[in-house]
Structures are given as C-alpha cells and as structure tokens.
C-alpha cells in the first residue's frame, strides 16, 4: 500500500507539472490592472496544510505575488491555541507563473496535559510533513469570465507511526486529492470558494490515515466566504467537513471566523476564532488561530 501511495503521489506531481507547461498563461489584458503584482490579499494565506487559500481550506489561487510572467514565494508560521491542545506549523510555497504551486509544511500538535491522561506522557507531540502541488487549470480569481478552478494533491507523512497505528489508524502516510473553485466579485468585494477533498486522513493526518471504522477514501467538502472591507482588510468564515474513521476518537467538522490584514504588500497577518470540535477524545476544542505570512 505504501508503494502504491508513493507511486500515485509521484505521478500526480508529474501530471500537474506537465499540465502547467501545456496550459496557456493568463490573459494579457489583466496585466495593466495588476501593477506588477496581484491585488492585495488575492493570493490568500497559507492554510494549515500549506496550500494558498484560507486558514482551513485551499482556494484556487497560487502562492506568491507573481503574475503570469514570474515566480513567487511565500513563507508562513501558524499557531493554533485551543482549550487543551497547541498546534504549530511552518512552511514555504513557490508559485510558477500564477499557474503551478509547490509547497512544503511541517506540523506539530502538542497534547499538553491530555497526553498524560491518554498514557502518552505530558506534552507528547504528534508531527507531520506535507508536500503539496496545486495547478490552476482554468479561469481567474478576478479577471476571467470563468472563476479560478484548481486541482491539487498533498502527500502527508506522520512522524509517530507506531502510536497512530496503536490507536487504530491503518497507515502513517497518505495522499489527499482536491478540486477547488474560487471567485472574487470585485464590484461587491466578496470572495466565495468551495473545495471537494478526497481523503482518509484523521485530523489532517496527525492521527494517521484510515481506521477501524473506515479505511477507504471519502469525499469531504470545504468552503470559504470573505468580505473585503478595504484593499488591505478582509473578514469572513470557513467550514471544513471531516472524516470519522477512528472508533477511539470521534472527529467533528471545523469552523472559523477570521480577519486578514495586509500589513504591507509582502506581509499578511491573520487572526481567527476557530471551533475544531472533538479532538483525540476531548470535546469543545475552541480557541484562536494566528498566522503570519510573507509573500514575494
């Protein structure tokens, strides 16, 4: 199974790269409106798994401030503090011609006092590495008659294989596939995005992949809505449905309400109230999401 997943991941990356070369670049008429770069906030922020978009879900946008003639780069650090757990992640992403995105993110999830109650030890931490690729296959967030449409793949490797299998996960690595559609209605300053994800990850993969209740892929849905109050400030909310594969640890859908502020053309700060439901047997995991992103 692991060899199959590695093969699928490799072929997925190759297919995305090949499509990026074959597809035409964005419309030339859009260039004068961009003033050498994307409109503020239209490259999104770095999601928990590293793809450009919202905090909980990817959008059909490409990381970095590049247009269709350049290469862009973004780097992020994110902290999530909920009632009983702490989460941190950091990563980088490269955007090619506003068409193809490659990303890497490392995640750490600290169980704090709950780790001792679960027999893992106080401050026991789960970790995960995620390598992603996203391709915008059609449309544009702002300038095309079609909304931006993108497909993506994320290979995830959990660092605590023995532990996640002991709690019922079937694998310590897996691959997510997703398709996303996004549109910024510029005249109304409203952004809408919807994503369908094919996954078997437990808590993004931090608790492994598949479980005693279900080991197969399932389709989950994610959505974002944002209102741009000014060129540099947006508020909104997100939803992400989750699989529920582990008998020992129920998994709930996620919600957030966020504000994103462009401190400059290259620096964006995001704060959100987030409700992650039940995590690792403990209910009511609500708290704050903080993220800082630099993009060029």
Tab-separated table of C-alpha atoms in Angstrom:
chain	number	residue	atom	x	y	z
A	1	UNK	CA	0.000	0.000	0.000
A	2	UNK	CA	2.830	2.420	0.859
A	3	UNK	CA	4.479	1.789	-2.506
A	4	UNK	CA	1.170	2.410	-4.252
A	5	UNK	CA	0.728	5.730	-2.407
A	6	UNK	CA	4.291	6.833	-3.233
A	7	UNK	CA	3.666	5.966	-6.883
A	8	UNK	CA	0.373	7.815	-7.011
A	9	UNK	CA	1.973	10.874	-5.416
A	10	UNK	CA	4.884	10.889	-7.861
A	11	UNK	CA	2.630	10.521	-10.895
A	12	UNK	CA	0.247	13.199	-9.572
A	13	UNK	CA	3.104	15.728	-9.270
A	14	UNK	CA	4.370	14.853	-12.764
A	15	UNK	CA	0.870	15.225	-14.248
A	16	UNK	CA	0.347	18.613	-12.608
A	17	UNK	CA	3.710	19.890	-13.847
A	18	UNK	CA	3.027	18.669	-17.380
A	19	UNK	CA	-0.367	20.374	-17.449
A	20	UNK	CA	1.172	23.603	-16.187
A	21	UNK	CA	3.548	23.664	-19.149
A	22	UNK	CA	0.808	22.803	-21.634
A	23	UNK	CA	-1.847	25.266	-20.492
A	24	UNK	CA	-1.773	28.863	-21.760
A	25	UNK	CA	-0.859	31.660	-19.367
A	26	UNK	CA	-3.353	34.246	-18.027
A	27	UNK	CA	-4.967	36.915	-20.167
A	28	UNK	CA	-2.682	39.736	-21.264
A	29	UNK	CA	-5.451	42.320	-20.744
A	30	UNK	CA	-5.196	41.760	-17.000
A	31	UNK	CA	-1.590	42.964	-16.713
A	32	UNK	CA	-2.218	46.739	-16.538
A	33	UNK	CA	-4.655	46.197	-13.656
A	34	UNK	CA	-2.135	44.245	-11.578
A	35	UNK	CA	0.597	46.913	-11.422
A	36	UNK	CA	3.355	44.315	-11.411
A	37	UNK	CA	1.739	42.039	-8.836
A	38	UNK	CA	-1.501	40.569	-7.550
A	39	UNK	CA	-4.142	42.660	-5.831
A	40	UNK	CA	-3.718	42.730	-2.062
A	41	UNK	CA	-4.912	39.545	-0.325
A	42	UNK	CA	-5.838	37.789	-3.599
A	43	UNK	CA	-3.044	35.237	-3.118
A	44	UNK	CA	-4.775	34.168	0.110
A	45	UNK	CA	-2.868	32.993	3.158
A	46	UNK	CA	-1.183	29.677	3.876
A	47	UNK	CA	-3.675	27.047	5.006
A	48	UNK	CA	-2.873	24.567	7.792
A	49	UNK	CA	-1.538	22.115	5.202
A	50	UNK	CA	0.461	24.725	3.292
A	51	UNK	CA	-1.661	25.391	0.205
A	52	UNK	CA	-2.565	29.009	-0.536
A	53	UNK	CA	-6.138	29.926	0.385
A	54	UNK	CA	-7.871	30.302	3.733
A	55	UNK	CA	-6.684	29.018	7.077
A	56	UNK	CA	-8.710	25.782	6.976
A	57	UNK	CA	-9.009	25.142	3.250
A	58	UNK	CA	-7.179	25.789	-0.046
A	59	UNK	CA	-8.519	28.205	-2.658
A	60	UNK	CA	-7.980	28.152	-6.425
A	61	UNK	CA	-5.171	30.700	-6.092
A	62	UNK	CA	-1.407	30.278	-6.376
A	63	UNK	CA	1.067	31.205	-3.640
A	64	UNK	CA	3.249	34.298	-4.029
A	65	UNK	CA	2.721	37.723	-5.557
A	66	UNK	CA	3.798	36.747	-9.075
A	67	UNK	CA	1.632	37.244	-12.149
A	68	UNK	CA	1.694	35.053	-15.267
A	69	UNK	CA	5.263	36.141	-16.129
A	70	UNK	CA	7.080	35.420	-12.885
A	71	UNK	CA	7.930	33.167	-9.968
A	72	UNK	CA	6.603	33.910	-6.476
A	73	UNK	CA	7.478	32.747	-2.998
A	74	UNK	CA	5.666	32.666	0.332
A	75	UNK	CA	6.609	31.552	3.841
A	76	UNK	CA	4.356	31.237	6.860
A	77	UNK	CA	4.196	30.459	10.546
A	78	UNK	CA	0.908	29.465	12.204
A	79	UNK	CA	-0.160	28.868	15.805
A	80	UNK	CA	-3.496	27.436	16.956
A	81	UNK	CA	-4.283	27.509	20.681
A	82	UNK	CA	-7.436	25.634	21.692
A	83	UNK	CA	-8.726	24.566	25.087
A	84	UNK	CA	-6.499	21.514	25.637
A	85	UNK	CA	-4.035	21.401	22.748
A	86	UNK	CA	-1.429	23.507	20.924
A	87	UNK	CA	-0.642	23.408	17.212
A	88	UNK	CA	2.228	24.994	15.289
A	89	UNK	CA	3.203	24.826	11.637
A	90	UNK	CA	5.705	26.483	9.335
A	91	UNK	CA	6.246	26.136	5.638
A	92	UNK	CA	7.141	27.574	2.262
A	93	UNK	CA	5.458	27.619	-1.137
A	94	UNK	CA	6.611	28.563	-4.632
A	95	UNK	CA	4.298	29.818	-7.367
A	96	UNK	CA	5.206	29.496	-11.045
A	97	UNK	CA	3.572	31.938	-13.496
A	98	UNK	CA	0.462	32.141	-11.288
A	99	UNK	CA	-0.309	28.652	-12.561
A	100	UNK	CA	1.530	25.967	-10.542
A	101	UNK	CA	2.179	25.892	-6.791
A	102	UNK	CA	4.566	23.623	-4.885
A	103	UNK	CA	4.541	23.667	-1.084
A	104	UNK	CA	6.095	22.102	1.999
A	105	UNK	CA	4.791	22.347	5.580
A	106	UNK	CA	5.843	20.829	8.894
A	107	UNK	CA	3.167	20.472	11.594
A	108	UNK	CA	3.449	19.853	15.352
A	109	UNK	CA	0.465	19.034	17.578
A	110	UNK	CA	1.133	19.098	21.328
A	111	UNK	CA	-1.231	17.128	23.588
A	112	UNK	CA	-0.178	19.021	26.764
A	113	UNK	CA	-1.840	17.564	29.897
A	114	UNK	CA	-4.144	15.341	27.819
A	115	UNK	CA	-1.102	13.352	26.685
A	116	UNK	CA	-0.584	12.115	30.231
A	117	UNK	CA	-4.279	11.193	30.571
A	118	UNK	CA	-4.062	9.191	27.338
A	119	UNK	CA	-0.946	7.354	28.529
A	120	UNK	CA	1.339	9.064	26.032
A	121	UNK	CA	3.074	11.354	28.501
A	122	UNK	CA	2.663	15.040	29.261
A	123	UNK	CA	3.413	17.308	26.285
A	124	UNK	CA	3.540	14.375	23.882
A	125	UNK	CA	3.568	15.821	20.356
A	126	UNK	CA	2.428	14.426	17.024
A	127	UNK	CA	4.238	15.718	13.945
A	128	UNK	CA	3.660	15.571	10.207
A	129	UNK	CA	5.352	16.653	6.977
A	130	UNK	CA	3.230	17.642	3.982
A	131	UNK	CA	4.395	18.122	0.396
A	132	UNK	CA	1.780	19.637	-1.906
A	133	UNK	CA	1.192	20.640	-5.504
A	134	UNK	CA	-1.660	22.682	-6.938
A	135	UNK	CA	-2.464	23.572	-10.541
A	136	UNK	CA	-4.862	26.288	-11.674
A	137	UNK	CA	-6.438	24.612	-14.688
A	138	UNK	CA	-8.879	27.317	-15.825
A	139	UNK	CA	-10.265	30.761	-15.130
A	140	UNK	CA	-9.016	33.516	-12.852
A	141	UNK	CA	-9.985	34.732	-9.388
A	142	UNK	CA	-10.819	38.226	-10.717
A	143	UNK	CA	-10.241	38.823	-14.414
A	144	UNK	CA	-11.636	35.872	-16.384
A	145	UNK	CA	-15.254	35.098	-17.245
A	146	UNK	CA	-14.677	31.745	-15.517
A	147	UNK	CA	-13.907	31.544	-11.799
A	148	UNK	CA	-10.490	30.193	-10.872
A	149	UNK	CA	-10.512	26.392	-10.929
A	150	UNK	CA	-7.636	24.356	-9.483
A	151	UNK	CA	-6.755	20.780	-8.604
A	152	UNK	CA	-4.245	19.703	-6.002
A	153	UNK	CA	-2.535	16.828	-4.244
A	154	UNK	CA	-0.962	16.607	-0.772
A	155	UNK	CA	1.354	13.813	0.350
A	156	UNK	CA	1.392	13.511	4.151
A	157	UNK	CA	3.835	11.573	6.331
A	158	UNK	CA	3.118	11.198	10.054
A	159	UNK	CA	6.125	11.074	12.392
A	160	UNK	CA	4.565	8.772	15.011
A	161	UNK	CA	3.661	5.672	13.016
A	162	UNK	CA	3.684	3.190	15.906
A	163	UNK	CA	1.450	5.401	18.055
A	164	UNK	CA	-1.158	6.218	15.399
A	165	UNK	CA	-1.439	2.551	14.449
A	166	UNK	CA	-1.840	1.668	18.140
A	167	UNK	CA	-4.885	3.961	18.394
A	168	UNK	CA	-6.487	2.362	15.336
A	169	UNK	CA	-5.114	4.150	12.254
A	170	UNK	CA	-4.318	1.862	9.339
A	171	UNK	CA	-1.411	3.880	7.911
A	172	UNK	CA	1.069	6.571	8.916
A	173	UNK	CA	1.144	8.171	5.462
A	174	UNK	CA	-1.452	9.120	2.903
A	175	UNK	CA	-2.391	11.314	-0.022
A	176	UNK	CA	-5.227	13.853	-0.257
A	177	UNK	CA	-6.645	14.947	-3.615
A	178	UNK	CA	-8.801	18.046	-4.011
A	179	UNK	CA	-10.511	20.309	-6.529
A	180	UNK	CA	-11.415	23.899	-5.714
A	181	UNK	CA	-13.329	26.772	-7.341
A	182	UNK	CA	-12.894	30.397	-6.212
A	183	UNK	CA	-14.182	33.794	-7.329
A	184	UNK	CA	-13.688	37.355	-6.109
A	185	UNK	CA	-16.672	39.510	-7.089
A	186	UNK	CA	-14.648	42.700	-7.259
A	187	UNK	CA	-17.603	45.111	-7.548
A	188	UNK	CA	-19.021	43.757	-4.270
A	189	UNK	CA	-15.670	42.879	-2.619
A	190	UNK	CA	-16.919	39.362	-1.853
A	191	UNK	CA	-14.908	36.163	-2.263
A	192	UNK	CA	-16.502	32.717	-2.390
A	193	UNK	CA	-14.630	29.424	-2.569
A	194	UNK	CA	-15.667	25.758	-2.498
A	195	UNK	CA	-13.464	22.658	-2.302
A	196	UNK	CA	-14.080	18.920	-2.588
A	197	UNK	CA	-11.400	16.753	-0.954
A	198	UNK	CA	-10.787	13.015	-1.380
A	199	UNK	CA	-9.137	11.887	1.869
A	200	UNK	CA	-8.842	9.284	4.607
A	201	UNK	CA	-6.740	11.447	6.940
A	202	UNK	CA	-7.589	11.575	10.649
A	203	UNK	CA	-7.253	15.170	11.947
A	204	UNK	CA	-5.417	16.121	8.710
A	205	UNK	CA	-3.219	13.021	9.182
A	206	UNK	CA	-1.850	13.960	12.611
A	207	UNK	CA	-3.662	10.851	13.927
A	208	UNK	CA	-2.828	8.737	10.886
A	209	UNK	CA	-4.944	7.591	7.953
A	210	UNK	CA	-7.989	5.332	7.897
A	211	UNK	CA	-9.170	3.463	10.948
A	212	UNK	CA	-11.201	0.676	12.487
A	213	UNK	CA	-14.489	2.376	11.462
A	214	UNK	CA	-13.458	3.119	7.880
A	215	UNK	CA	-10.315	2.654	5.833
A	216	UNK	CA	-11.442	3.909	2.448
A	217	UNK	CA	-11.290	7.303	0.777
A	218	UNK	CA	-14.260	9.585	1.298
A	219	UNK	CA	-15.266	12.939	-0.176
A	220	UNK	CA	-15.304	15.903	2.213
A	221	UNK	CA	-16.479	19.449	1.490
A	222	UNK	CA	-14.893	22.762	2.428
A	223	UNK	CA	-15.989	26.341	1.880
A	224	UNK	CA	-14.927	29.943	2.484
A	225	UNK	CA	-16.670	33.291	2.265
A	226	UNK	CA	-14.885	36.612	2.743
A	227	UNK	CA	-15.781	40.288	2.546
A	228	UNK	CA	-13.003	42.720	1.664
A	229	UNK	CA	-13.732	45.778	3.811
A	230	UNK	CA	-10.813	47.685	2.278
A	231	UNK	CA	-7.968	46.790	-0.119
A	232	UNK	CA	-5.917	45.527	2.829
A	233	UNK	CA	-8.529	44.069	5.202
A	234	UNK	CA	-10.874	41.110	4.798
A	235	UNK	CA	-13.172	39.283	7.194
A	236	UNK	CA	-15.003	36.020	6.695
A	237	UNK	CA	-15.667	32.463	7.755
A	238	UNK	CA	-14.809	28.903	6.759
A	239	UNK	CA	-16.224	25.403	7.075
A	240	UNK	CA	-14.493	22.060	6.642
A	241	UNK	CA	-16.187	18.671	6.919
A	242	UNK	CA	-14.071	15.845	8.291
A	243	UNK	CA	-13.979	12.042	8.042
A	244	UNK	CA	-14.690	9.998	11.180
A	245	UNK	CA	-12.552	6.866	10.868
A	246	UNK	CA	-11.374	6.116	14.425
A	247	UNK	CA	-13.594	4.414	16.968
A	248	UNK	CA	-11.456	5.712	19.829
A	249	UNK	CA	-11.576	9.382	18.823
A	250	UNK	CA	-14.620	10.981	17.203
A	251	UNK	CA	-13.820	13.689	14.652
A	252	UNK	CA	-16.008	16.760	14.153
A	253	UNK	CA	-16.329	19.320	11.370
A	254	UNK	CA	-14.299	22.536	11.671
A	255	UNK	CA	-15.407	26.180	11.585
A	256	UNK	CA	-13.690	29.544	11.883
A	257	UNK	CA	-14.332	33.293	11.663
A	258	UNK	CA	-11.286	35.277	10.553
A	259	UNK	CA	-9.811	38.682	9.819
A	260	UNK	CA	-6.842	39.036	7.451
A	261	UNK	CA	-4.819	42.268	7.362
A	262	UNK	CA	-2.236	43.134	4.707
A	263	UNK	CA	0.409	44.914	6.791
A	264	UNK	CA	2.224	45.619	3.517
A	265	UNK	CA	2.245	44.172	0.009
A	266	UNK	CA	4.537	41.426	1.302
A	267	UNK	CA	3.261	40.726	4.821
A	268	UNK	CA	-0.174	39.453	5.920
A	269	UNK	CA	-1.385	38.768	9.456
A	270	UNK	CA	-4.460	36.634	10.141
A	271	UNK	CA	-6.391	36.047	13.345
A	272	UNK	CA	-9.392	33.751	13.697
A	273	UNK	CA	-11.726	32.245	16.250
A	274	UNK	CA	-11.827	28.542	15.486
A	275	UNK	CA	-14.046	25.658	16.595
A	276	UNK	CA	-12.424	22.272	15.985
A	277	UNK	CA	-14.949	20.215	17.958
A	278	UNK	CA	-13.719	16.936	19.451
A	279	UNK	CA	-10.015	16.091	19.103
A	280	UNK	CA	-8.382	12.918	20.483
A	281	UNK	CA	-11.333	12.099	22.788
A	282	UNK	CA	-11.705	15.643	24.212
A	283	UNK	CA	-14.706	17.762	23.189
A	284	UNK	CA	-15.098	21.526	22.873
A	285	UNK	CA	-11.756	22.423	21.303
A	286	UNK	CA	-12.250	26.120	20.575
A	287	UNK	CA	-9.666	28.856	20.525
A	288	UNK	CA	-7.571	31.218	18.445
A	289	UNK	CA	-5.754	30.849	15.126
A	290	UNK	CA	-2.811	33.192	14.446
A	291	UNK	CA	-0.781	33.255	11.239
A	292	UNK	CA	1.884	35.472	9.691
A	293	UNK	CA	2.769	35.170	6.006
A	294	UNK	CA	5.442	36.817	3.907
A	295	UNK	CA	4.938	36.705	0.134
A	296	UNK	CA	7.005	37.993	-2.790
